[in-house]
Coordinates of C-alpha atoms (C1' of nucleotides) in Angstrom, one line a residue:
Chain A
X312 CA 21.8 7.5 -3.4
X313 CA 24.7 10.2 -3.4
X314 CA 27.9 8.0 -3.0
X315 CA 29.4 9.6 0.0
X316 CA 28.3 9.2 3.3
X317 CA 24.4 8.8 3.0
X318 CA 23.7 5.3 4.5
X319 CA 21.1 3.0 2.7
X320 CA 17.9 3.0 4.1
X321 CA 17.2 -0.5 3.6
X322 CA 18.6 -3.8 3.0
X323 CA 18.1 -3.8 -0.6
X324 CA 19.9 -0.4 -1.1
X325 CA 22.8 -1.9 1.3
X326 CA 23.1 -5.0 -0.9
X327 CA 23.5 -2.9 -4.1
X328 CA 26.0 -0.3 -2.5
X329 CA 27.8 -3.6 -1.5
X330 CA 27.8 -5.1 -5.0
X331 CA 29.2 -1.7 -6.7
X332 CA 31.7 -1.6 -3.9
X333 CA 32.9 -5.2 -4.4
X334 CA 32.9 -4.8 -8.2
X335 CA 30.3 -7.6 -8.6
X336 CA 28.5 -5.0 -10.9
X337 CA 29.7 -1.7 -12.3
X338 CA 26.2 -0.3 -12.8
X339 CA 22.6 -0.8 -11.8
X340 CA 19.6 -1.7 -13.6
X341 CA 16.4 -2.9 -12.4
X342 CA 12.9 -3.7 -14.1
X343 CA 9.4 -3.6 -13.3
X344 CA 7.8 -6.7 -14.7
X345 CA 4.0 -6.7 -14.8
X346 CA 1.9 -9.3 -16.4
X347 CA -0.5 -7.4 -18.4
X348 CA -3.5 -9.4 -17.1
X349 CA -5.0 -6.7 -14.8
X350 CA -5.0 -3.2 -13.2
X351 CA -2.3 -2.1 -11.3
X352 CA -2.8 -1.7 -7.6
X353 CA -1.1 0.1 -4.3
X354 CA 0.9 -3.1 -4.1
X355 CA 2.4 -2.8 -7.4
X356 CA 3.1 1.1 -6.5
X357 CA 5.4 -0.6 -3.9
X358 CA 7.2 -2.3 -6.5
X359 CA 7.3 0.4 -8.8
X360 CA 8.5 2.9 -6.3
X361 CA 11.3 0.4 -5.4
X362 CA 12.5 -0.6 -8.8
X363 CA 12.1 2.9 -10.3
X364 CA 13.3 4.9 -7.3
X365 CA 16.4 2.5 -6.5
X366 CA 17.7 2.5 -10.3
X367 CA 17.3 6.5 -10.1
X368 CA 19.1 6.8 -6.8
X369 CA 22.0 4.7 -8.0
X370 CA 22.1 6.6 -11.4
X371 CA 21.0 3.6 -13.1
X372 CA 17.9 2.8 -15.1
X373 CA 14.6 0.9 -14.8
X374 CA 13.3 -1.1 -17.7
X375 CA 9.4 -1.6 -18.3
X376 CA 9.0 -5.2 -19.1
X377 CA 5.6 -7.0 -19.8
X378 CA 5.9 -10.7 -18.9
X379 CA 3.7 -12.0 -21.3
X380 CA 4.3 -15.4 -21.5
X381 CA 0.7 -16.6 -21.0
X382 CA -1.8 -15.9 -24.2
X383 CA -4.6 -17.3 -22.4
X384 CA -4.5 -14.4 -19.7
X385 CA -3.1 -11.4 -21.2
X386 CA -4.3 -8.5 -23.4
X387 CA -3.1 -5.1 -24.9
X388 CA -5.7 -3.4 -23.0
X389 CA -3.9 -4.0 -19.8
X390 CA -0.6 -3.0 -21.2
X391 CA -2.1 0.6 -22.0
X392 CA -3.5 0.7 -18.7
X393 CA -0.5 -0.1 -16.7
X394 CA 1.7 2.4 -18.8
X395 CA -0.7 4.9 -18.0
X396 CA -0.7 4.1 -14.2
X397 CA 3.0 3.9 -14.2
X398 CA 3.1 7.4 -15.8
X399 CA 0.7 8.7 -13.6
X400 CA 2.9 7.7 -10.6
X401 CA 5.6 9.9 -11.9
X402 CA 7.9 7.3 -13.5
X403 CA 9.4 7.1 -16.8
X404 CA 11.2 4.3 -18.8
X405 CA 12.2 6.2 -21.7
X406 CA 12.6 4.0 -24.7
X407 CA 13.0 0.9 -22.6
X408 CA 9.6 -0.9 -22.9
X409 CA 10.0 -4.6 -23.4
X410 CA 8.1 -7.5 -23.5
X411 CA 9.2 -11.2 -22.6
X412 CA 7.6 -12.3 -26.0
X413 CA 10.4 -10.1 -27.6
X414 CA 12.8 -12.8 -26.6
X415 CA 10.6 -15.7 -27.5
X416 CA 13.4 -16.8 -30.4
X417 CA 16.4 -16.6 -28.1
X418 CA 14.6 -18.5 -25.2
X419 CA 13.8 -21.3 -27.9
X420 CA 17.5 -21.3 -28.9
X421 CA 18.6 -21.6 -25.3
X422 CA 16.1 -24.4 -24.7
X423 CA 17.8 -26.2 -27.7
X424 CA 21.1 -25.5 -26.1
X425 CA 20.0 -27.1 -22.8
X426 CA 18.5 -30.2 -24.8
X427 CA 21.8 -30.6 -26.5
X428 CA 23.7 -30.6 -23.1
X429 CA 21.3 -33.3 -21.9
X430 CA 19.7 -30.8 -19.3
X431 CA 16.2 -30.9 -20.7
X432 CA 14.0 -33.4 -22.3
X433 CA 10.4 -33.5 -23.9
X434 CA 8.0 -35.3 -21.6
X435 CA 4.9 -37.0 -23.0
X436 CA 3.2 -37.5 -19.5
X437 CA -0.4 -35.8 -19.1
X438 CA -0.7 -32.7 -16.5
X439 CA -2.2 -35.3 -14.1
X440 CA 0.6 -37.7 -14.2
X441 CA 3.0 -34.8 -13.8
X442 CA 1.2 -33.6 -10.9
X443 CA 1.3 -37.0 -9.6
X444 CA 4.7 -37.7 -10.0
X445 CA 6.2 -34.4 -8.5
X446 CA 6.0 -35.9 -5.1
X447 CA 4.9 -34.1 -1.8
X448 CA 6.3 -31.5 0.3
X449 CA 7.9 -34.3 2.2
X450 CA 8.1 -37.0 -0.4
X451 CA 10.5 -36.9 -3.4
X452 CA 9.2 -37.0 -7.0
X453 CA 9.5 -39.9 -9.5
X454 CA 11.4 -39.7 -12.5
X455 CA 9.3 -39.5 -15.8
X456 CA 9.9 -42.5 -18.2
X457 CA 10.7 -40.0 -20.7
X458 CA 13.6 -38.5 -18.8
X459 CA 16.4 -40.4 -20.5
X460 CA 15.1 -39.8 -24.2
X461 CA 18.1 -39.2 -26.5
X462 CA 19.1 -36.0 -27.5
X463 CA 18.1 -36.3 -30.9
X464 CA 14.9 -37.4 -30.3
X465 CA 14.4 -34.6 -28.0
X466 CA 15.5 -32.1 -30.3
X467 CA 13.2 -33.7 -33.2
X468 CA 10.2 -33.9 -30.5
X469 CA 10.9 -30.1 -29.4
X470 CA 11.0 -28.9 -33.0
X471 CA 7.7 -30.7 -33.9
X472 CA 6.1 -29.1 -30.7
X473 CA 7.1 -25.8 -32.2
X474 CA 5.7 -26.3 -35.4
X475 CA 2.3 -27.2 -34.0
X476 CA 2.2 -30.9 -34.5
X477 CA 0.9 -31.9 -31.2
X478 CA -2.4 -30.9 -29.3
X479 CA -2.2 -28.5 -26.2
X480 CA -1.2 -30.2 -23.1
X481 CA 0.0 -33.3 -24.9
X482 CA 3.6 -32.6 -24.1
X483 CA 6.1 -30.2 -22.3
X484 CA 9.7 -29.6 -22.2
X485 CA 11.3 -29.9 -18.7
X486 CA 14.7 -29.2 -17.2
X487 CA 16.3 -32.2 -16.0
X488 CA 17.5 -31.5 -12.6
X489 CA 16.7 -33.4 -9.6
X490 CA 13.3 -35.1 -8.8
X491 CA 14.4 -35.5 -5.2
X492 CA 15.2 -32.2 -4.3
X493 CA 13.7 -30.8 -1.2
X494 CA 13.1 -27.6 -3.3
X495 CA 10.0 -28.7 -5.5
X496 CA 10.8 -26.0 -8.0
X497 CA 14.1 -28.0 -8.8
X498 CA 12.2 -31.2 -9.6
X499 CA 12.2 -31.2 -13.4
X500 CA 10.2 -27.8 -13.8
X501 CA 8.4 -27.5 -16.8
X502 CA 10.1 -24.8 -19.4
X503 CA 7.4 -25.0 -22.1
X504 CA 3.9 -25.8 -22.7
X505 CA 1.9 -26.1 -25.9
X506 CA -0.8 -23.4 -26.2
X507 CA -2.8 -23.3 -29.7
X508 CA -5.2 -20.6 -28.5
X509 CA -6.0 -17.8 -27.9
X510 CA -3.3 -16.1 -30.1
X511 CA -0.8 -14.1 -28.4
X512 CA -1.7 -10.5 -28.1
X513 CA 1.7 -9.3 -29.6
X514 CA 3.1 -12.6 -31.6
X515 CA -0.2 -13.8 -32.9
X516 CA -0.3 -17.1 -34.1
X517 CA 3.6 -17.4 -34.5
X518 CA 4.2 -19.3 -31.5
X519 CA 2.2 -22.4 -30.2
X520 CA 4.7 -23.4 -27.4
X521 CA 5.2 -20.7 -24.7
X522 CA 7.9 -20.4 -22.0
X523 CA 6.9 -20.8 -18.3
X524 CA 7.6 -17.8 -16.2
X525 CA 10.4 -19.7 -14.4
X526 CA 12.2 -20.3 -17.7
X527 CA 11.5 -16.8 -19.1
X528 CA 12.0 -14.6 -16.3
X529 CA 15.6 -14.8 -15.5
X530 CA 16.9 -14.9 -18.8
X531 CA 14.9 -11.9 -19.9
X532 CA 16.8 -10.0 -16.9
X533 CA 20.0 -11.6 -18.4
X534 CA 19.5 -10.2 -21.7
X535 CA 18.7 -6.9 -20.6
X536 CA 21.7 -6.9 -18.4
X537 CA 19.5 -6.3 -15.3
X538 CA 21.8 -6.3 -12.3
X539 CA 19.2 -6.4 -9.6
X540 CA 15.9 -8.2 -10.2
X541 CA 13.7 -7.3 -7.1
X542 CA 10.6 -9.2 -6.6
X543 CA 8.5 -10.5 -3.9
X544 CA 9.3 -13.1 -1.2
X545 CA 7.5 -16.1 -2.9
X546 CA 10.1 -16.1 -5.6
X547 CA 12.9 -16.8 -2.9
X548 CA 12.7 -20.5 -3.4
X549 CA 12.6 -20.1 -7.3
X550 CA 16.0 -18.6 -7.1
X551 CA 18.1 -21.6 -7.1
X552 CA 16.2 -22.4 -10.2
X553 CA 17.0 -19.2 -11.9
X554 CA 20.7 -19.6 -11.1
X555 CA 20.7 -23.1 -12.4
X556 CA 19.5 -21.9 -15.8
X557 CA 21.8 -18.8 -15.9
X558 CA 24.8 -21.1 -14.8
X559 CA 23.9 -23.9 -17.4
X560 CA 23.6 -21.3 -20.1
X561 CA 26.8 -19.3 -19.0
X562 CA 25.1 -16.0 -19.4
X563 CA 25.1 -12.7 -17.6
X564 CA 24.1 -13.3 -14.0
X565 CA 21.7 -10.7 -12.3
X566 CA 21.1 -10.7 -8.7
X567 CA 17.6 -11.4 -7.3
X568 CA 16.6 -9.8 -3.8
X569 CA 13.3 -10.5 -2.6
X570 CA 11.1 -8.2 -0.2
X571 CA 7.9 -8.5 1.2
X572 CA 4.6 -7.5 -0.7
X573 CA 2.5 -4.9 0.8
X574 CA -0.7 -5.6 2.6
X575 CA -3.0 -2.9 3.6
X576 CA -5.6 -3.1 6.6
X577 CA -9.4 -2.9 5.6
X578 CA -8.8 -3.9 2.0
X579 CA -7.5 -6.9 -0.3
X580 CA -4.8 -6.6 -2.7
X581 CA -5.0 -9.7 -4.8
X582 CA -6.0 -9.7 -8.4
X583 CA -8.2 -12.8 -7.8
X584 CA -10.2 -10.9 -5.0
X585 CA -10.3 -7.5 -6.6
X586 CA -11.8 -9.0 -9.8
X587 CA -14.5 -10.6 -7.7
X588 CA -15.4 -7.5 -6.0
X589 CA -15.8 -5.9 -9.7
X590 CA -17.5 -9.0 -11.1
X591 CA -19.8 -9.5 -8.3
X592 CA -20.9 -5.9 -8.2
X593 CA -19.7 -5.0 -4.9
X594 CA -18.0 -2.1 -6.4
X595 CA -18.7 -0.2 -9.8
X596 CA -15.6 -1.1 -11.7
X597 CA -11.7 -1.3 -11.6
X598 CA -11.7 2.5 -10.9
X599 CA -14.5 2.6 -8.0
X600 CA -12.9 5.2 -5.8
X601 CA -13.2 2.3 -3.2
X602 CA -10.9 0.1 -4.9
X603 CA -7.1 -0.1 -4.0
X604 CA -6.2 0.2 -7.5
X605 CA -4.3 3.1 -8.9
X606 CA -7.1 4.0 -11.1
X607 CA -9.1 3.9 -8.2
X608 CA -7.1 5.9 -5.8
X609 CA -6.7 8.2 -8.7
X610 CA -10.5 8.8 -9.1
X611 CA -10.9 9.1 -5.3
X612 CA -8.5 12.1 -5.4
X613 CA -5.2 10.6 -4.1
X614 CA -2.0 12.3 -5.5
X615 CA 1.0 10.4 -7.0
X616 CA 3.0 12.5 -4.4
X617 CA 1.1 10.9 -1.4
X618 CA 1.2 7.4 -2.8
X619 CA 5.0 7.7 -3.0
X620 CA 5.5 9.5 0.3
X621 CA 3.5 6.4 1.5
X622 CA 5.5 3.8 -0.1
X623 CA 8.7 5.7 1.2
X624 CA 7.3 5.7 4.8
X625 CA 6.4 2.0 5.1
X626 CA 10.0 1.0 4.1
X627 CA 11.2 -2.2 2.7
X628 CA 12.0 -5.4 4.6
X629 CA 11.3 -9.0 4.4
X630 CA 8.9 -9.1 7.5
X631 CA 5.4 -10.3 6.4
X632 CA 3.2 -7.3 7.8
X633 CA -0.2 -5.5 7.2
X634 CA 0.2 -1.7 7.0
X635 CA -2.5 0.4 8.7
X636 CA -4.5 2.0 6.0
X637 CA -4.6 5.0 8.2
X638 CA -0.9 5.9 7.2
X639 CA -2.0 6.1 3.5
X640 CA -4.8 8.6 4.6
X641 CA -2.5 10.7 6.6
X642 CA -0.1 10.8 3.5
X643 CA -2.9 12.1 1.4
X644 CA -4.0 14.5 4.1
X645 CA -0.5 16.0 4.3
X646 CA -0.2 16.4 0.7
X647 CA -3.6 17.9 0.0
X648 CA -3.3 20.1 3.1
X649 CA -0.4 21.8 1.6
X650 CA -1.9 22.0 -2.1
X651 CA -5.7 21.9 -2.1
X652 CA -7.5 25.0 -2.3
X653 CA -10.1 25.6 0.5
X654 CA -13.9 26.0 -0.4
X655 CA -17.0 25.8 1.5
X656 CA -19.7 23.2 1.2
X657 CA -22.5 22.1 3.0
X658 CA -23.2 18.4 2.8
X659 CA -26.5 18.2 5.0
X660 CA -28.1 21.5 4.7
X661 CA -30.0 23.2 7.4
X662 CA -31.5 26.6 6.9
X663 CA -30.1 29.4 8.8
X664 CA -32.0 32.7 8.9
X665 CA -30.3 36.2 10.2
X666 CA -33.3 38.2 11.3
X667 CA -31.8 41.3 11.9
X668 CA -30.2 41.2 8.5
X669 CA -31.5 43.3 5.6
X670 CA -33.8 41.3 3.3
X671 CA -32.4 40.8 -0.1
X672 CA -29.1 42.4 0.7
X673 CA -26.0 40.6 -0.5
X674 CA -22.3 41.5 0.6
X675 CA -19.0 39.8 -0.3
X676 CA -16.8 38.5 2.1
X677 CA -13.1 37.4 1.4
X678 CA -12.1 34.1 2.1
X679 CA -8.6 32.6 2.0
X680 CA -7.9 29.9 -0.5
X681 CA -5.5 28.3 1.3
X682 CA -4.1 29.5 4.6
X683 CA -1.1 27.3 4.3
X684 CA -0.1 29.2 1.2
X685 CA -0.6 32.9 1.1
X686 CA 0.2 32.9 -2.6
X687 CA -3.1 30.9 -3.4
X688 CA -5.0 34.3 -2.7
X689 CA -8.5 34.9 -1.9
X690 CA -12.0 34.8 -3.5
X691 CA -15.2 36.5 -2.7
X692 CA -18.0 34.7 -1.1
X693 CA -21.7 36.2 -1.1
X694 CA -23.1 36.6 2.4
X695 CA -26.9 37.2 2.8
X696 CA -29.9 36.7 5.2
X697 CA -30.6 33.0 4.4
X698 CA -27.6 30.5 4.5
X699 CA -27.1 26.8 4.7
X700 CA -25.2 25.3 7.7
X701 CA -24.5 21.7 8.3
X702 CA -27.1 19.8 10.3
X703 CA -24.2 18.7 12.6
X704 CA -23.4 22.3 13.6
X705 CA -26.4 22.7 15.3
X706 CA -28.0 21.1 18.5
X707 CA -31.2 22.1 20.1
X708 CA -29.9 20.4 23.3
X709 CA -26.1 20.4 23.2
X710 CA -24.1 17.5 24.5
X711 CA -21.1 18.4 26.8
X712 CA -18.1 20.0 25.0
X713 CA -20.2 20.9 22.2
X714 CA -19.0 24.2 21.0
X715 CA -21.2 24.9 18.1
X716 CA -24.4 26.3 17.5
X717 CA -27.7 25.9 20.0
X718 CA -30.2 28.2 21.3
X719 CA -28.4 31.1 23.2
X720 CA -25.1 30.2 21.9
X721 CA -22.8 32.1 19.5
X722 CA -20.4 31.0 16.8
X723 CA -18.5 32.7 14.2
X724 CA -19.6 32.1 10.6
X725 CA -16.2 31.7 8.7
X726 CA -14.8 34.8 7.1
X727 CA -18.2 36.6 8.1
X728 CA -20.0 37.6 11.0
X729 CA -20.5 36.1 14.6
X730 CA -24.0 35.0 15.1
X731 CA -26.4 34.0 18.0
X732 CA -29.2 31.5 17.8
X733 CA -32.4 32.9 19.0
X734 CA -34.8 30.1 18.2
X735 CA -35.8 27.3 16.1
X736 CA -38.6 26.5 13.7
X737 CA -39.9 22.9 13.3
X738 CA -42.2 21.0 11.1
X739 CA -45.1 18.9 11.9
X740 CA -42.6 15.9 13.0
X741 CA -40.7 18.1 15.3
X742 CA -37.7 18.3 13.1
X743 CA -35.8 21.7 13.3
X744 CA -36.0 23.0 9.8
X745 CA -34.8 26.8 10.4
X746 CA -32.6 27.9 12.7
X747 CA -32.9 31.7 13.6
X748 CA -30.0 34.0 14.8
X749 CA -29.2 37.5 15.3
X750 CA -25.7 38.8 14.0
X751 CA -23.4 41.4 15.3
X752 CA -22.4 43.8 12.5
X753 CA -19.3 44.8 14.5
X754 CA -17.7 41.4 14.2
X755 CA -17.2 41.1 10.5
X756 CA -14.0 39.4 9.4
X757 CA -10.8 41.3 9.2
X758 CA -12.4 44.4 11.2
X759 CA -10.8 43.2 14.3
X760 CA -13.6 42.1 16.1
X761 CA -12.5 41.8 19.8
X762 CA -14.8 39.1 20.7
X763 CA -13.8 35.6 20.6
X764 CA -16.2 32.5 20.3
X765 CA -15.4 29.0 20.8
X766 CA -16.3 27.8 17.4
X767 CA -16.3 28.7 13.8
X768 CA -18.7 27.0 11.3
X769 CA -18.8 27.1 7.4
X770 CA -21.7 28.2 5.5
X771 CA -23.1 29.0 1.9
X772 CA -25.7 31.7 1.1
X773 CA -28.6 29.8 0.0
X774 CA -29.7 32.2 -3.0
X775 CA -26.1 31.8 -4.6
X776 CA -25.5 28.2 -3.6
X777 CA -24.6 25.6 -6.3
X778 CA -26.6 22.2 -5.7
X779 CA -24.0 19.4 -6.2
X780 CA -23.7 15.7 -5.5
X781 CA -21.4 14.4 -3.0
X782 CA -20.1 10.8 -2.7
X783 CA -18.7 9.8 0.8
X784 CA -16.6 6.7 0.8
X785 CA -15.7 4.6 3.7
X786 CA -13.4 1.4 4.2
X787 CA -14.4 -1.3 1.9
X788 CA -14.2 -3.9 4.8
X789 CA -15.5 -3.9 8.2
X790 CA -12.5 -6.0 9.4
X791 CA -8.8 -5.0 9.5
X792 CA -7.9 -8.1 7.8
X793 CA -10.7 -9.4 5.6
X794 CA -8.8 -12.4 4.6
X795 CA -9.0 -13.6 8.2
X796 CA -12.1 -15.9 8.0
X797 CA -13.9 -18.6 9.7
X798 CA -13.7 -22.1 8.1
X799 CA -16.4 -21.7 5.2
X800 CA -16.3 -18.1 5.3
X801 CA -15.4 -15.9 2.5
X802 CA -14.0 -12.4 2.6
X803 CA -17.0 -10.9 1.1
X804 CA -18.8 -11.5 4.3
X805 CA -16.9 -8.7 5.8
X806 CA -17.5 -6.0 3.0
X807 CA -18.9 -2.8 4.5
X808 CA -22.4 -2.2 3.3
X809 CA -22.2 1.6 3.9
X810 CA -18.9 1.9 2.0
X811 CA -20.7 4.5 -0.1
X812 CA -23.0 7.1 0.9
X813 CA -24.6 9.6 -1.9
X814 CA -25.7 12.9 -0.8
X815 CA -27.9 15.2 -3.2
X816 CA -28.3 18.1 -3.1
X817 CA -25.4 19.5 -1.0
X818 CA -24.8 23.3 -1.5
X819 CA -21.6 24.3 -2.4
X820 CA -20.3 28.0 -2.7
X821 CA -20.4 29.7 -6.3
X822 CA -16.5 29.4 -6.9
X823 CA -17.1 25.6 -7.0
X824 CA -19.5 25.9 -10.1
X825 CA -16.8 25.9 -12.6
X826 CA -14.4 23.1 -11.2
X827 CA -13.2 20.6 -13.5
X828 CA -12.9 16.8 -13.5
X829 CA -9.9 15.9 -11.3
X830 CA -9.8 19.1 -9.6
X831 CA -9.2 18.8 -5.8
X832 CA -10.5 21.0 -2.9
X833 CA -10.7 21.0 0.9
X834 CA -14.4 21.5 2.0
X835 CA -13.5 23.4 4.9
X836 CA -13.9 21.4 8.4
X837 CA -15.0 18.4 6.3
X838 CA -12.3 17.0 4.2
X839 CA -10.7 16.7 0.9
X840 CA -12.9 16.2 -2.1
X841 CA -12.3 16.0 -6.0
X842 CA -14.5 16.2 -9.0
X843 CA -15.6 13.0 -10.4
X844 CA -15.9 12.2 -14.1
X845 CA -19.3 11.4 -13.7
X846 CA -20.0 15.2 -13.3
X847 CA -22.3 16.7 -16.0
X848 CA -22.9 20.4 -16.8
X849 CA -26.3 20.1 -14.6
X850 CA -24.7 18.4 -11.9
X851 CA -21.2 18.3 -10.3
X852 CA -20.1 15.2 -8.4
X853 CA -17.5 15.3 -5.8
X854 CA -15.9 12.3 -4.2
X855 CA -14.7 12.7 -0.5
X856 CA -10.9 11.6 -0.7
X857 CA -10.6 11.5 3.0
X858 CA -12.0 13.3 6.1
X859 CA -10.0 15.8 8.0
X860 CA -9.0 14.8 11.4
X861 CA -12.0 15.3 13.6
X862 CA -11.4 16.1 17.1
X863 CA -15.2 16.5 17.7
X864 CA -15.9 13.3 16.4
X865 CA -13.5 11.7 18.7
X866 CA -14.8 13.2 21.5
X867 CA -18.4 12.6 20.7
X868 CA -17.7 8.7 20.0
X869 CA -15.9 8.5 23.3
X870 CA -18.8 10.0 25.3
X871 CA -21.1 7.5 23.4
X872 CA -19.0 4.8 24.3
X873 CA -18.8 5.5 27.9
X874 CA -22.5 6.3 28.1
Chain B
rU204 C1' 8.5 -35.9 8.5
rG205 C1' 10.9 -31.9 3.1
rG206 C1' 12.8 -27.1 1.3
rG207 C1' 12.9 -21.9 1.8
rG208 C1' 12.0 -17.1 4.8
rG209 C1' 10.5 -14.1 9.0
rC210 C1' 9.8 -12.5 14.5
rU211 C1' 11.6 -4.9 17.8
rC212 C1' 5.8 0.0 20.6
rG213 C1' -1.1 -1.1 18.6
rU214 C1' 1.0 -0.8 13.2
rC215 C1' 5.1 -0.2 10.0
rU216 C1' 10.3 0.7 10.5
rA217 C1' 15.8 2.1 12.4
rA218 C1' 19.9 -0.3 15.2
rC219 C1' 25.3 -3.7 12.0
rG220 C1' 28.8 -5.7 20.1
rG221 C1' 28.2 0.4 23.2
rU222 C1' 22.2 5.4 25.7
rA223 C1' 16.3 0.7 21.7
rG224 C1' 15.2 5.8 17.6
rG225 C1' 11.5 7.5 13.7
rA226 C1' 6.7 7.7 11.4
rC227 C1' 1.3 6.7 11.9
rA228 C1' -1.9 5.7 15.8
rA229 C1' -3.3 7.1 21.0
rC230 C1' -2.9 10.3 25.2
rG231 C1' -2.1 15.2 27.3
rG232 C1' -1.2 20.4 26.6
rA233 C1' -0.2 25.3 23.8
rC234 C1' -2.1 28.0 19.5
rU235 C1' -5.9 28.8 16.1
rC236 C1' -11.9 32.8 12.4
rU237 C1' -11.2 25.1 10.1
rG238 C1' -12.6 21.0 17.0
rG239 C1' -8.3 21.7 10.4
rA240 C1' -2.9 22.9 10.3
rU241 C1' 1.2 23.9 13.5
rC242 C1' 4.0 23.3 18.0
rC243 C1' 5.1 20.8 22.8
rG244 C1' 4.9 16.6 25.8
rU245 C1' 3.4 11.6 27.6
rU246 C1' 2.7 6.1 27.2
rU247 C1' 3.5 1.2 24.8
rG248 C1' 8.6 -2.8 22.1
rU249 C1' 13.6 -6.6 21.2
rG250 C1' 9.1 -14.3 20.7
rA251 C1' 11.1 -17.6 25.1
rA252 C1' 15.2 -19.8 27.7
rG253 C1' 20.2 -20.5 28.2
rG254 C1' 25.4 -19.2 26.8
rU255 C1' 29.6 -16.0 25.0
rU256 C1' 31.2 -10.8 26.5
rC257 C1' 32.8 -5.4 30.7
rG258 C1' 28.6 -4.7 27.7
rA259 C1' 23.6 -8.7 23.3
rA260 C1' 17.8 -6.7 19.5
rU261 C1' 22.7 -7.7 17.3
rC262 C1' 27.1 -13.4 18.1
rC263 C1' 26.2 -19.0 19.7
rU264 C1' 22.7 -23.3 21.3
rU265 C1' 17.9 -25.0 22.2
rC266 C1' 12.7 -23.9 21.8
rG267 C1' 8.4 -21.4 20.4
rC268 C1' 5.3 -18.9 16.6
rC269 C1' 4.1 -17.0 11.8
rC270 C1' 4.6 -17.1 6.0
rC271 C1' 5.6 -19.4 1.4
rC272 C1' 6.3 -23.9 -1.8
rG273 C1' 3.3 -30.1 -4.5
rG274 C1' -0.2 -25.0 -12.0
rC275 C1' 1.4 -27.2 -18.6
rC276 C1' -0.3 -19.4 -13.4
rA277 C1' 2.9 -15.2 -12.8

RNA sequence: UGGGGGCUCGUCUAACGGUAGGACAACGGACUCUGGAUCCGUUUGUGAAGGUUCGAAUCCUUCGCCCCCGGCCA
């Protein structure tokens, strides 16, 4: 945010501005703190854009810090994947790549300090006892019989915990706060637990006691001089605990500000559920183009810019909300419309024969690469007597308002000629297998044809067409909120069985033959597509990122609804 | 029956005691060699009731509804 008059666009930026004005902080530093136990999804993108975006706007910096306090769940594989995804989104943490495990020694020392102050104790109760004595939402907890051990005994026990003298789960270190607090987080929360294996992905077997997130996070922020620790709503009532630790330790105090996490319609965004989709085979992997993971979106053809625009547009607030996935789609259309090269491809081919066009003749017509961007230039497209057109672009008996091809009607073949349908050829089952036309040689594109027709359709020349595979994706779920389930039901009940449709052969214009993995195109009148890594030299595979807005589909479905 | 949050068009989100605005969606129109893009226009909203005030989405009171918290997860 440029100092002067520009007003903050949300309550977080407002608060930061106020902190700077009041002198509470003289600089801004944030952090993005993922746990390396899974892949990043669009919900994380919101946090990333907020953490990195805000730091940038205030001339500060954003640290990347892996919250790796639980070796039973974490792995370096995820560390690499997370870094890759953040970079892809377009953010850079410079040299500031940190790990909670970097601070284990300091955290240990601070724990000792709290023990010495009589503010922490070793508890020998079992996990079950701990849970039983924590009380309930409405009843206070019961103080542990070990709560008033001497400082000396606590010190000795804690040291022996670190040395590995006790089995996992046998003891914990707890903060001594208030077992009757209405805030359950303050009922003597666990600071350390014993975990002997697996070894930690970075510290190996050096430690067998690991700090709980609640004990680690605030102090890590403090060590790094984080001024604004931005997190999601569920940490709101942990804040008093973090503040208690910081106060008892007398160390630098960051300010935590909570915001609502992202929910998106027609999908799920919890690691647990995403994992089930993968494990139970509903999708092909974490990077399946139907997944809301950043890898999935990337493979689907989403651009970092589209995602950042989306995050910017949904804003930041504390209201629990579900954002219409249509907004994400609108953002990617907006970006791709400006940048994607136009190409022609026919997904469901129907042969079109131009009876009055010379046999064996091939001419080249010039096609715009991007009408939105003249500098993108043009390309030649072969045109000949036998073409493929989209099955959807022909009806033997047209419904009302249907402008496309039907017997007796004229349409323009994009960048080529106006053709008129004369008759059709059917197979034994009565299916139309060939549409026959005549063309008007005076209507070639660019030659100032006076006549206008209602519709222009896309096509490819059959002899030069490249057969390709196209994968059409639809929403993963049938319900806007798949989590909204009846008693005993499961979100998997609402998975869209038709979320993937594979088409082959589709016919692409020759210019597409050399496309590279990841390249994005608009297939005219159909949507945006990108080349999937499954592509081989023999068979290109295209993913449909998103359809174009389709006015006709709307009309057609409305007529169907009223019929 | 405890503690912490939140309620503004269909969906997100602005407003900071002074004309409820924007985006997406929807609807209508213009334009168009993509039924695309673009442009124009229209509809729809302050959870409820009281109070304070010249004036309330905003301040106060009461009520309602929604979300989070009882891991040795984060």
